[in-house]
PDB file of C-alpha atoms in Angstrom:
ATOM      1  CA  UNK N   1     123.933  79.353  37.162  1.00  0.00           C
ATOM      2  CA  UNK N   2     124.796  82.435  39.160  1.00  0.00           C
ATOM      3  CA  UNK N   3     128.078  82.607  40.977  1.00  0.00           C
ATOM      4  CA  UNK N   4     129.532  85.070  43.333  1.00  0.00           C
ATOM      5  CA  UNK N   5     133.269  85.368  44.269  1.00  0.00           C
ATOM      6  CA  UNK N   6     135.852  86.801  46.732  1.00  0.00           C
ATOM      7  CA  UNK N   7     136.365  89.537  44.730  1.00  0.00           C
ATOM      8  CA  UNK N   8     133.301  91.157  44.321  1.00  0.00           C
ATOM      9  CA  UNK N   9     132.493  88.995  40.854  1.00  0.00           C
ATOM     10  CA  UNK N  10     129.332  87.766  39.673  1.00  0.00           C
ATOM     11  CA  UNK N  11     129.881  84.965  37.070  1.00  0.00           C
ATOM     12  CA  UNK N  12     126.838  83.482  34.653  1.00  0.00           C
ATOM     13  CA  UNK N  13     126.930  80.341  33.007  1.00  0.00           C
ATOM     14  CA  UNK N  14     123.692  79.394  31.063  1.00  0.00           C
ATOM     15  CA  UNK N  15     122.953  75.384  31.214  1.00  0.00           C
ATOM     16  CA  UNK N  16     120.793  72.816  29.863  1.00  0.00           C
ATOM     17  CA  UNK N  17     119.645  69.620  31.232  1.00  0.00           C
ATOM     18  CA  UNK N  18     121.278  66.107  30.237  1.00  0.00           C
ATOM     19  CA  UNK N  19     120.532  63.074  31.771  1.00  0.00           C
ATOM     20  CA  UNK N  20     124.041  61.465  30.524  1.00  0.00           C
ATOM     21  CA  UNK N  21     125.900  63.958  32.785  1.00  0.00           C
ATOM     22  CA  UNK N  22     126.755  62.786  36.534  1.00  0.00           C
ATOM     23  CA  UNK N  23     125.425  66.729  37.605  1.00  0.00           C
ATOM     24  CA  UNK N  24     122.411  66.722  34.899  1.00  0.00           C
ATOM     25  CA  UNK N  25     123.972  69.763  33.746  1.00  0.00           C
ATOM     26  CA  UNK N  26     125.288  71.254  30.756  1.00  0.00           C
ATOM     27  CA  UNK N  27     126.994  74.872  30.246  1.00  0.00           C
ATOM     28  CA  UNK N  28     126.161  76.276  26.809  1.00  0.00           C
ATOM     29  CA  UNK N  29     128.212  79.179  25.365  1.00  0.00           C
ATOM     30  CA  UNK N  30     130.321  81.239  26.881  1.00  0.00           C
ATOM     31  CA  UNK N  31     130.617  82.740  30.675  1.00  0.00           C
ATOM     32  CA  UNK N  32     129.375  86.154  31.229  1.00  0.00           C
ATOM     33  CA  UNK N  33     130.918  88.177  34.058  1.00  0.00           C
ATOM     34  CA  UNK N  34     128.968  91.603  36.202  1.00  0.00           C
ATOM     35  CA  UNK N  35     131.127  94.254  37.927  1.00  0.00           C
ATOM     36  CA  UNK N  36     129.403  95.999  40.699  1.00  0.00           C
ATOM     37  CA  UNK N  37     130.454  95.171  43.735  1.00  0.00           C
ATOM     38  CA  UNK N  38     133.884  95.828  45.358  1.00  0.00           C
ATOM     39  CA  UNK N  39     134.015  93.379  47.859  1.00  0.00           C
ATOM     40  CA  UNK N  40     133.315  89.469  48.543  1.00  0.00           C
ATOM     41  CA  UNK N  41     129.633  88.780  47.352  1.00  0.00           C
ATOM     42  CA  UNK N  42     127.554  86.456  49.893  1.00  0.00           C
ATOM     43  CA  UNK N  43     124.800  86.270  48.747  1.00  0.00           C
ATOM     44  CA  UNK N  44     122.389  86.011  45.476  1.00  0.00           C
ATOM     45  CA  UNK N  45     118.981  85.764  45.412  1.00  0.00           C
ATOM     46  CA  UNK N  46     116.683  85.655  42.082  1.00  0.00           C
ATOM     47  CA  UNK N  47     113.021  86.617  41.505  1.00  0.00           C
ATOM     48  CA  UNK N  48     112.016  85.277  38.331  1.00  0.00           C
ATOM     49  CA  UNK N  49     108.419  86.757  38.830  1.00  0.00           C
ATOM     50  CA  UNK N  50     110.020  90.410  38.501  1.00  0.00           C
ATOM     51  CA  UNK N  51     112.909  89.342  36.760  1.00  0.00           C
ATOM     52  CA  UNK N  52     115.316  90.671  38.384  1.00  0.00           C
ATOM     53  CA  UNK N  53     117.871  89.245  41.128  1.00  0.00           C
ATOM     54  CA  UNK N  54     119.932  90.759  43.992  1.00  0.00           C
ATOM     55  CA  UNK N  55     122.986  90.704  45.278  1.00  0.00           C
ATOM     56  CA  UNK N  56     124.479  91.397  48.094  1.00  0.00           C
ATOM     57  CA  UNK N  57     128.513  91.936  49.490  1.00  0.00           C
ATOM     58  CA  UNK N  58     130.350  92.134  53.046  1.00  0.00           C
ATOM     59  CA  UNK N  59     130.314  95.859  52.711  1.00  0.00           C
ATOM     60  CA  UNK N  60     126.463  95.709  53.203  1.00  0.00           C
ATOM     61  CA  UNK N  61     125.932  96.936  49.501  1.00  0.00           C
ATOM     62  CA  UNK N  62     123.096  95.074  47.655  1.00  0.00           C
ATOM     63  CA  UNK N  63     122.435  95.432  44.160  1.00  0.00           C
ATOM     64  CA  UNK N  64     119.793  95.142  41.841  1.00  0.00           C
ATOM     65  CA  UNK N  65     120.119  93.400  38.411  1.00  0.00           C
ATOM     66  CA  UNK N  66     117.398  92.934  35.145  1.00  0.00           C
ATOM     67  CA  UNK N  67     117.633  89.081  35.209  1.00  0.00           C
ATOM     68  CA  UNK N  68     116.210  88.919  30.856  1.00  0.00           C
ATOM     69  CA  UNK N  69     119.015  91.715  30.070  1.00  0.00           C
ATOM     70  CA  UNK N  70     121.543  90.174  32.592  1.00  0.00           C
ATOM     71  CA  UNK N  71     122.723  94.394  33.256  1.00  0.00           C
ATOM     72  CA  UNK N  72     122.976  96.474  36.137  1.00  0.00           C
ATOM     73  CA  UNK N  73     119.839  98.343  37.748  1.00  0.00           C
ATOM     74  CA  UNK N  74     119.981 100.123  40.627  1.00  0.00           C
ATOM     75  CA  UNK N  75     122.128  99.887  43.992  1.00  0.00           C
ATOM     76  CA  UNK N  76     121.308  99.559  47.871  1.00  0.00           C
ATOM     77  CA  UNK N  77     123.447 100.873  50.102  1.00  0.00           C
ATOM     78  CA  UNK N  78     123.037 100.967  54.142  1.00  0.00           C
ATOM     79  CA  UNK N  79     124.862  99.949  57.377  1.00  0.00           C
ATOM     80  CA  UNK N  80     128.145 100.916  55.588  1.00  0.00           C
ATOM     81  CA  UNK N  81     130.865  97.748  56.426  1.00  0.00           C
ATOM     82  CA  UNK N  82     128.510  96.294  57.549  1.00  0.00           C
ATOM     83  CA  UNK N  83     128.319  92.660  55.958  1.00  0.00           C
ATOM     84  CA  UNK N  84     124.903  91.702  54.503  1.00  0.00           C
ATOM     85  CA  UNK N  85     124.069  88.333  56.322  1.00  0.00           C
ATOM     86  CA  UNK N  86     120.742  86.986  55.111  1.00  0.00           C
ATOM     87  CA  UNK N  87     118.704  87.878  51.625  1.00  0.00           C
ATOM     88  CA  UNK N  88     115.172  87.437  50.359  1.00  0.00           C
ATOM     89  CA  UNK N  89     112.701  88.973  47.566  1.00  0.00           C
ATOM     90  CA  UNK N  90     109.417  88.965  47.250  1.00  0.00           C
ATOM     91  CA  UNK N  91     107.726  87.079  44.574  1.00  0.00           C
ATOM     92  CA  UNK N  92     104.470  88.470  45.021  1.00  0.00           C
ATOM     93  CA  UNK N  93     105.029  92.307  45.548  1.00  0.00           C
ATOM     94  CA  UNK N  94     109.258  92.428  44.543  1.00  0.00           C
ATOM     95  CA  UNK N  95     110.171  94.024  47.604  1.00  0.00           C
ATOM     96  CA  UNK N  96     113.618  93.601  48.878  1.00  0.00           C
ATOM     97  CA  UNK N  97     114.535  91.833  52.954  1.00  0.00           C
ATOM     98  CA  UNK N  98     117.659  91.517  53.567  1.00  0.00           C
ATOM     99  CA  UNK N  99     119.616  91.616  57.382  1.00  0.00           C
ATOM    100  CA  UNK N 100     122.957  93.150  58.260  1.00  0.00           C
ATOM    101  CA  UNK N 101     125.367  92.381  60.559  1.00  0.00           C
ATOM    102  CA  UNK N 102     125.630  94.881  63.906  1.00  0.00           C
ATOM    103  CA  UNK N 103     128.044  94.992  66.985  1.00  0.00           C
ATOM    104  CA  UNK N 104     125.018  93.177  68.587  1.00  0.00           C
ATOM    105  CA  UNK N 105     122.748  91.205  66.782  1.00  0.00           C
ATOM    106  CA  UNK N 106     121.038  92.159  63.317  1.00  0.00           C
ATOM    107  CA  UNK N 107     119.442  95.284  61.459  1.00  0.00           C
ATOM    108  CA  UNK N 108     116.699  94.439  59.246  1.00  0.00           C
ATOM    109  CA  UNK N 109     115.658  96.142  56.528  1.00  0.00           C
ATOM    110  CA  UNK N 110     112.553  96.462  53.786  1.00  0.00           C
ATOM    111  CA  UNK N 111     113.419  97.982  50.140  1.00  0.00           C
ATOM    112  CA  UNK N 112     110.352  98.847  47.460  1.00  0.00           C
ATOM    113  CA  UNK N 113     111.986  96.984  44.395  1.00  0.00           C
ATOM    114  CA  UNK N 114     112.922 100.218  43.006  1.00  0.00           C
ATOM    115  CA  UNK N 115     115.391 100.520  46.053  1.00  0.00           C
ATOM    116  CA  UNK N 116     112.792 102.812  48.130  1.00  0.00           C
ATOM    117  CA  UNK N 117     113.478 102.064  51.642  1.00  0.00           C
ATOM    118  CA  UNK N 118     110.403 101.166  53.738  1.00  0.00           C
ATOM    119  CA  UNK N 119     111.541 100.513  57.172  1.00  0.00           C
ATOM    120  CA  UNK N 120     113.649  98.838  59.400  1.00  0.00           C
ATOM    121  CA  UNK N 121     114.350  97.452  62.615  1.00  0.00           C
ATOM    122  CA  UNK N 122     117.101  96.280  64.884  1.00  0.00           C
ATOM    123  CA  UNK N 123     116.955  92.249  66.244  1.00  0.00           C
ATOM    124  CA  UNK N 124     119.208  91.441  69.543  1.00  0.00           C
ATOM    125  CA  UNK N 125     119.316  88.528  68.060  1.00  0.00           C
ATOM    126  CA  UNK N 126     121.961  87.228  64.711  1.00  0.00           C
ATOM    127  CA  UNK N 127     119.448  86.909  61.699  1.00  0.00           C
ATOM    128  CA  UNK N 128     120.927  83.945  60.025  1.00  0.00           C
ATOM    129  CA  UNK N 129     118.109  83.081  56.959  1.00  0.00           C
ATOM    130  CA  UNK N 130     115.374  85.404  55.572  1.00  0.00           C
ATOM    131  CA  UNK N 131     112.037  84.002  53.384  1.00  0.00           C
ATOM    132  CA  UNK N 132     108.997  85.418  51.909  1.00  0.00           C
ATOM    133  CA  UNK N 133     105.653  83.665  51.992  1.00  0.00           C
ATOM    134  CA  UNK N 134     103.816  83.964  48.641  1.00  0.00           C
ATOM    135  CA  UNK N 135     100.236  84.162  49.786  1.00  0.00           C
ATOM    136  CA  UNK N 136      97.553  85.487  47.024  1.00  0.00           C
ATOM    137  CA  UNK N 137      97.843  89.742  47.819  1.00  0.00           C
ATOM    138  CA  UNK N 138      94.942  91.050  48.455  1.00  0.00           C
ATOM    139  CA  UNK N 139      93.592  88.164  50.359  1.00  0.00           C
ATOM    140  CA  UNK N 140      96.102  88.120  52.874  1.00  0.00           C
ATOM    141  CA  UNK N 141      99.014  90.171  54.573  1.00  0.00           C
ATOM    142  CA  UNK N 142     102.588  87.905  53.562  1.00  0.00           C
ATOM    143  CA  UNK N 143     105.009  87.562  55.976  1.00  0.00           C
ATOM    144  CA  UNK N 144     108.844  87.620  56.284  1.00  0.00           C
ATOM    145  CA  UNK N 145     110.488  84.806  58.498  1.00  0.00           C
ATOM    146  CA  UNK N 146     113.659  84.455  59.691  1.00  0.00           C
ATOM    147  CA  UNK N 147     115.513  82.403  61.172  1.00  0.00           C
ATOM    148  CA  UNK N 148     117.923  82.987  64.391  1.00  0.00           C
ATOM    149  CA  UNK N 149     120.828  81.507  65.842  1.00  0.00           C
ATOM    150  CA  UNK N 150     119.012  81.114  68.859  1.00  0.00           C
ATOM    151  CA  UNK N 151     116.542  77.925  67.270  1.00  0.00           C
ATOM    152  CA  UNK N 152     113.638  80.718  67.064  1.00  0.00           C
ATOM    153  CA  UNK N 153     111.443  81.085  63.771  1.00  0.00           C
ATOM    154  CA  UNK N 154     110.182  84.592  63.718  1.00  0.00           C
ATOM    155  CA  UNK N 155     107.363  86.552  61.672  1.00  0.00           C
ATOM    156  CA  UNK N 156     107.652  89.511  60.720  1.00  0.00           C
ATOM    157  CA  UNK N 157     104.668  91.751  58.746  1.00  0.00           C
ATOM    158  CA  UNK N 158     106.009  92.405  55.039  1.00  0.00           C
ATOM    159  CA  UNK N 159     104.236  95.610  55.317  1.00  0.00           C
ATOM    160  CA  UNK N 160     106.014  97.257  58.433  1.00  0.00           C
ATOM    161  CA  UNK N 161     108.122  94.519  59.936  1.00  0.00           C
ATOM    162  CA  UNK N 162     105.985  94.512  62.798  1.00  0.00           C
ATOM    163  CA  UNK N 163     106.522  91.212  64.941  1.00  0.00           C
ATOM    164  CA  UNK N 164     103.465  88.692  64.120  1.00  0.00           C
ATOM    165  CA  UNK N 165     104.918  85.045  65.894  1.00  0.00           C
ATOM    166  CA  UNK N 166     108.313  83.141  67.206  1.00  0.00           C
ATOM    167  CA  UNK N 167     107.851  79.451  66.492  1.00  0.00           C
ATOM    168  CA  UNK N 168     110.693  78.013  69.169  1.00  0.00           C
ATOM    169  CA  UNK N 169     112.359  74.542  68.267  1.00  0.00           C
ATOM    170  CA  UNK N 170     113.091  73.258  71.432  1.00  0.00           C
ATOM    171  CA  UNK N 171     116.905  72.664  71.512  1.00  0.00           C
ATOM    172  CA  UNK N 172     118.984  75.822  71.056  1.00  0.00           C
ATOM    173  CA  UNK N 173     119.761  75.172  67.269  1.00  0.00           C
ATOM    174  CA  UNK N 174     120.907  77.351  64.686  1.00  0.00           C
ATOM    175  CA  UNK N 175     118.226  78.179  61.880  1.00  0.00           C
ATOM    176  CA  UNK N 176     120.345  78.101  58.338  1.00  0.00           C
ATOM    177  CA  UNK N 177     118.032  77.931  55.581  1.00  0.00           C
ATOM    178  CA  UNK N 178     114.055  78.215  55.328  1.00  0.00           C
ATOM    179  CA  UNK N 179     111.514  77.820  52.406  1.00  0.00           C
ATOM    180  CA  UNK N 180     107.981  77.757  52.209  1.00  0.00           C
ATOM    181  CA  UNK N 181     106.131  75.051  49.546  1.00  0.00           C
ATOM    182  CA  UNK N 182     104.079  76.224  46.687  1.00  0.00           C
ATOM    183  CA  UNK N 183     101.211  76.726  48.363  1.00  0.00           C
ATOM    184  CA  UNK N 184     102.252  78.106  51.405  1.00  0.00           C
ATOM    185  CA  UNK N 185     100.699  75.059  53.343  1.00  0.00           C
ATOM    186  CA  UNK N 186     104.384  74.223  55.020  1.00  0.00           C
ATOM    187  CA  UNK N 187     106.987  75.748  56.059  1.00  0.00           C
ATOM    188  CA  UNK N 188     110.430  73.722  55.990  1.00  0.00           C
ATOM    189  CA  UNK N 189     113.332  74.922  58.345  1.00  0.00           C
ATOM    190  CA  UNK N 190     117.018  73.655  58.346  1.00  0.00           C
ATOM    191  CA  UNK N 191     118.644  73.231  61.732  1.00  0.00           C
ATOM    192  CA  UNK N 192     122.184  72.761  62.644  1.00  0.00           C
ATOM    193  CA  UNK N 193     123.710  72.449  66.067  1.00  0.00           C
ATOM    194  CA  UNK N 194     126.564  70.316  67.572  1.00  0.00           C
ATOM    195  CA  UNK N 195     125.853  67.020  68.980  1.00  0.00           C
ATOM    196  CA  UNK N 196     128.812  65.697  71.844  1.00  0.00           C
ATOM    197  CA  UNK N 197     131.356  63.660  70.066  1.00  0.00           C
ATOM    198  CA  UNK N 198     129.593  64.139  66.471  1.00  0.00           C
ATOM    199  CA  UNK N 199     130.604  67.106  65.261  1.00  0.00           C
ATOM    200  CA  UNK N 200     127.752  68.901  63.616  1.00  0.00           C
ATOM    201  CA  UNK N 201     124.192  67.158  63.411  1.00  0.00           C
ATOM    202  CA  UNK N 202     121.599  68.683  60.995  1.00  0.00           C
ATOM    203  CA  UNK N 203     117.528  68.446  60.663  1.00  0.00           C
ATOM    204  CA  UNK N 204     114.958  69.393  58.525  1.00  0.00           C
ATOM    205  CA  UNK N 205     112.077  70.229  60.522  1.00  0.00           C
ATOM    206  CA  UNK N 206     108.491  70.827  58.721  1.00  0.00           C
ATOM    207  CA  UNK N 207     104.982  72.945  59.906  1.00  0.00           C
ATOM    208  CA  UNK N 208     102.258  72.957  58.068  1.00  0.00           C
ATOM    209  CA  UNK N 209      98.765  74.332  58.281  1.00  0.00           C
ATOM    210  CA  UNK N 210      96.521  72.955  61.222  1.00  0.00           C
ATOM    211  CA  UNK N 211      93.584  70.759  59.769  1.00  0.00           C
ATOM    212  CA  UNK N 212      95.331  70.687  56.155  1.00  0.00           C
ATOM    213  CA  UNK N 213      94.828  66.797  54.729  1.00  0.00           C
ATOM    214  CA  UNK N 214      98.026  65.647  52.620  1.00  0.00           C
ATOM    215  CA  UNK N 215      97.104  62.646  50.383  1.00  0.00           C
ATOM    216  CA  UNK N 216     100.676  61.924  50.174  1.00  0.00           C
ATOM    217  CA  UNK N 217     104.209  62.677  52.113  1.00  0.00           C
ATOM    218  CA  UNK N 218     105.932  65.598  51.004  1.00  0.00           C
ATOM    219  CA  UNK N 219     108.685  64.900  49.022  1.00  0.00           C
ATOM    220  CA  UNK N 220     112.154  65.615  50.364  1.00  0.00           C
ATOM    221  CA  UNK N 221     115.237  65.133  48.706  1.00  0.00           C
ATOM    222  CA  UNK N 222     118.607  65.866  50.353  1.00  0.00           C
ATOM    223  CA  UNK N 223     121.993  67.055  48.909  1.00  0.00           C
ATOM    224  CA  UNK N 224     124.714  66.386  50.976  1.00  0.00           C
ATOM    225  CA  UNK N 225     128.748  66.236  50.901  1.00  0.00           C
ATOM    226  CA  UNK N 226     129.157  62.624  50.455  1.00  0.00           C
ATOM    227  CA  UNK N 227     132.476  62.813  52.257  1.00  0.00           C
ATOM    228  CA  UNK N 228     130.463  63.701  55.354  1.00  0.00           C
ATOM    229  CA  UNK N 229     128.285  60.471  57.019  1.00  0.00           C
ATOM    230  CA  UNK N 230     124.588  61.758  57.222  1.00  0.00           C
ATOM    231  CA  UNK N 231     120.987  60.763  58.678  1.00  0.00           C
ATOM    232  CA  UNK N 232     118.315  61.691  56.534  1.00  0.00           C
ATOM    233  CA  UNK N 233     115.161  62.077  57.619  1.00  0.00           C
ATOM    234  CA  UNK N 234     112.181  64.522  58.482  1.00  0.00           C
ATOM    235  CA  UNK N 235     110.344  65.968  61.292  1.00  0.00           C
ATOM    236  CA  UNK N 236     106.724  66.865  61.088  1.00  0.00           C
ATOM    237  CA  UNK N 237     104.997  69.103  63.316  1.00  0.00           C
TER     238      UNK N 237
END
């Protein structure tokens, strides 16, 4: 388990699974801590494919990390104070997405996974989530997607960030999280938004190939505060 703190901290536990535990977890050995960054650290993503995973702080540094040595790599550093608000990596090529914060809107940026920067772009609009798609390369161009705080899904190519699709919502909802399946058949997207009276009001909303055949339902399992009354449930379109 990878944790990162207020004060720039990354923390490592290493767990096993047991079934007599409430969490199914179990931490094994001692904690092992990696200096780097120098302020809060928001987000962590890891690519076991390349193993390696990144990092990223509110004072828009990212940095990269040898996931089998658990040691420091190489460091990303753009949009200076700028905080870094949305993080992805490639599983398929390693390359690096992640978005920054601007005075209006988002900066998005590509990185080689040897911190090479490819291009970027500016988005009028607050990048909230970033994904890859792991298509077979070489048969197919992947994508990055992210999601906005406007309800909008957009494509982007992963080879020059060119704009490929928006896939609207309908309601004005904030996109939080998104993940494709295995396969790349589906795309699932987590919405949040205020409902009158009801505080916040969540969904998980689901697209999947046209013409695909599913023999059975996907399989959805939610984790939840279970201070906080919920309705699960799934759209499909």
């Amino acid at each position: 388990m990878f944790f990162g703190s207020s004060a720039g901290l990354i923390t490592i536990y290493k767990t096993d699974y047991n079934s007599k535990k409430y969490c199914d977890i179990d931490v094994v050995g001692d904690k092992l801590c990696l200096y780097g960054h120098t302020a809060q650290v928001s987000l962590l993503h890891v690519c076991k494919p390349f193993s390696i995973f990144v990092s990223a702080s509110q004072d828009g540094m990212c940095i990269i990390w040898d996931l089998n040595r658990l040691s420091y790599v190489q460091s990303i550093e753009c949009d200076k104070g700028k905080p870094v608000v949305a993080l992805t990596v490639s599983d398929t090529l390693g390359d690096i997405a992640f978005a920054s914060e601007t005075d209006i809107g988002s900066r998005l940026h590509l990185y080689t996974i040897n911190a090479k920067p490819v291009t970027a772009l500016s988005c009028p609009e607050v990048i909230c989530c970033l994904t890859y798609s792991t298509a077979p390369e070489g048969r197919s161009v992947n994508t990055i997607v992210g999601g906005l705080d406007n309800g909008v899904i957009r494509f982007w190519s992963s080879w020059d960030l060119m704009t490929i699709r928006d896939i609207k919502i309908g309601s004005p909802r904030r996109v939080t999280s998104l993940t494709f399946s295995y396969d790349c058949q589906q795309l699932f997207a987590l919405t949040s938004g205020r409902t009158r009276g009801q505080g916040h009001d969540s969904q998980v909303v689901m697209w999947e190939k046209q013409g695909s055949v599913r023999t059975r339902p996907p399989n959805f399992v939610t984790y939840a505060d279970s201070r906080v009354p919920t309705r699960s449930g799934i759209i499909i379109v």
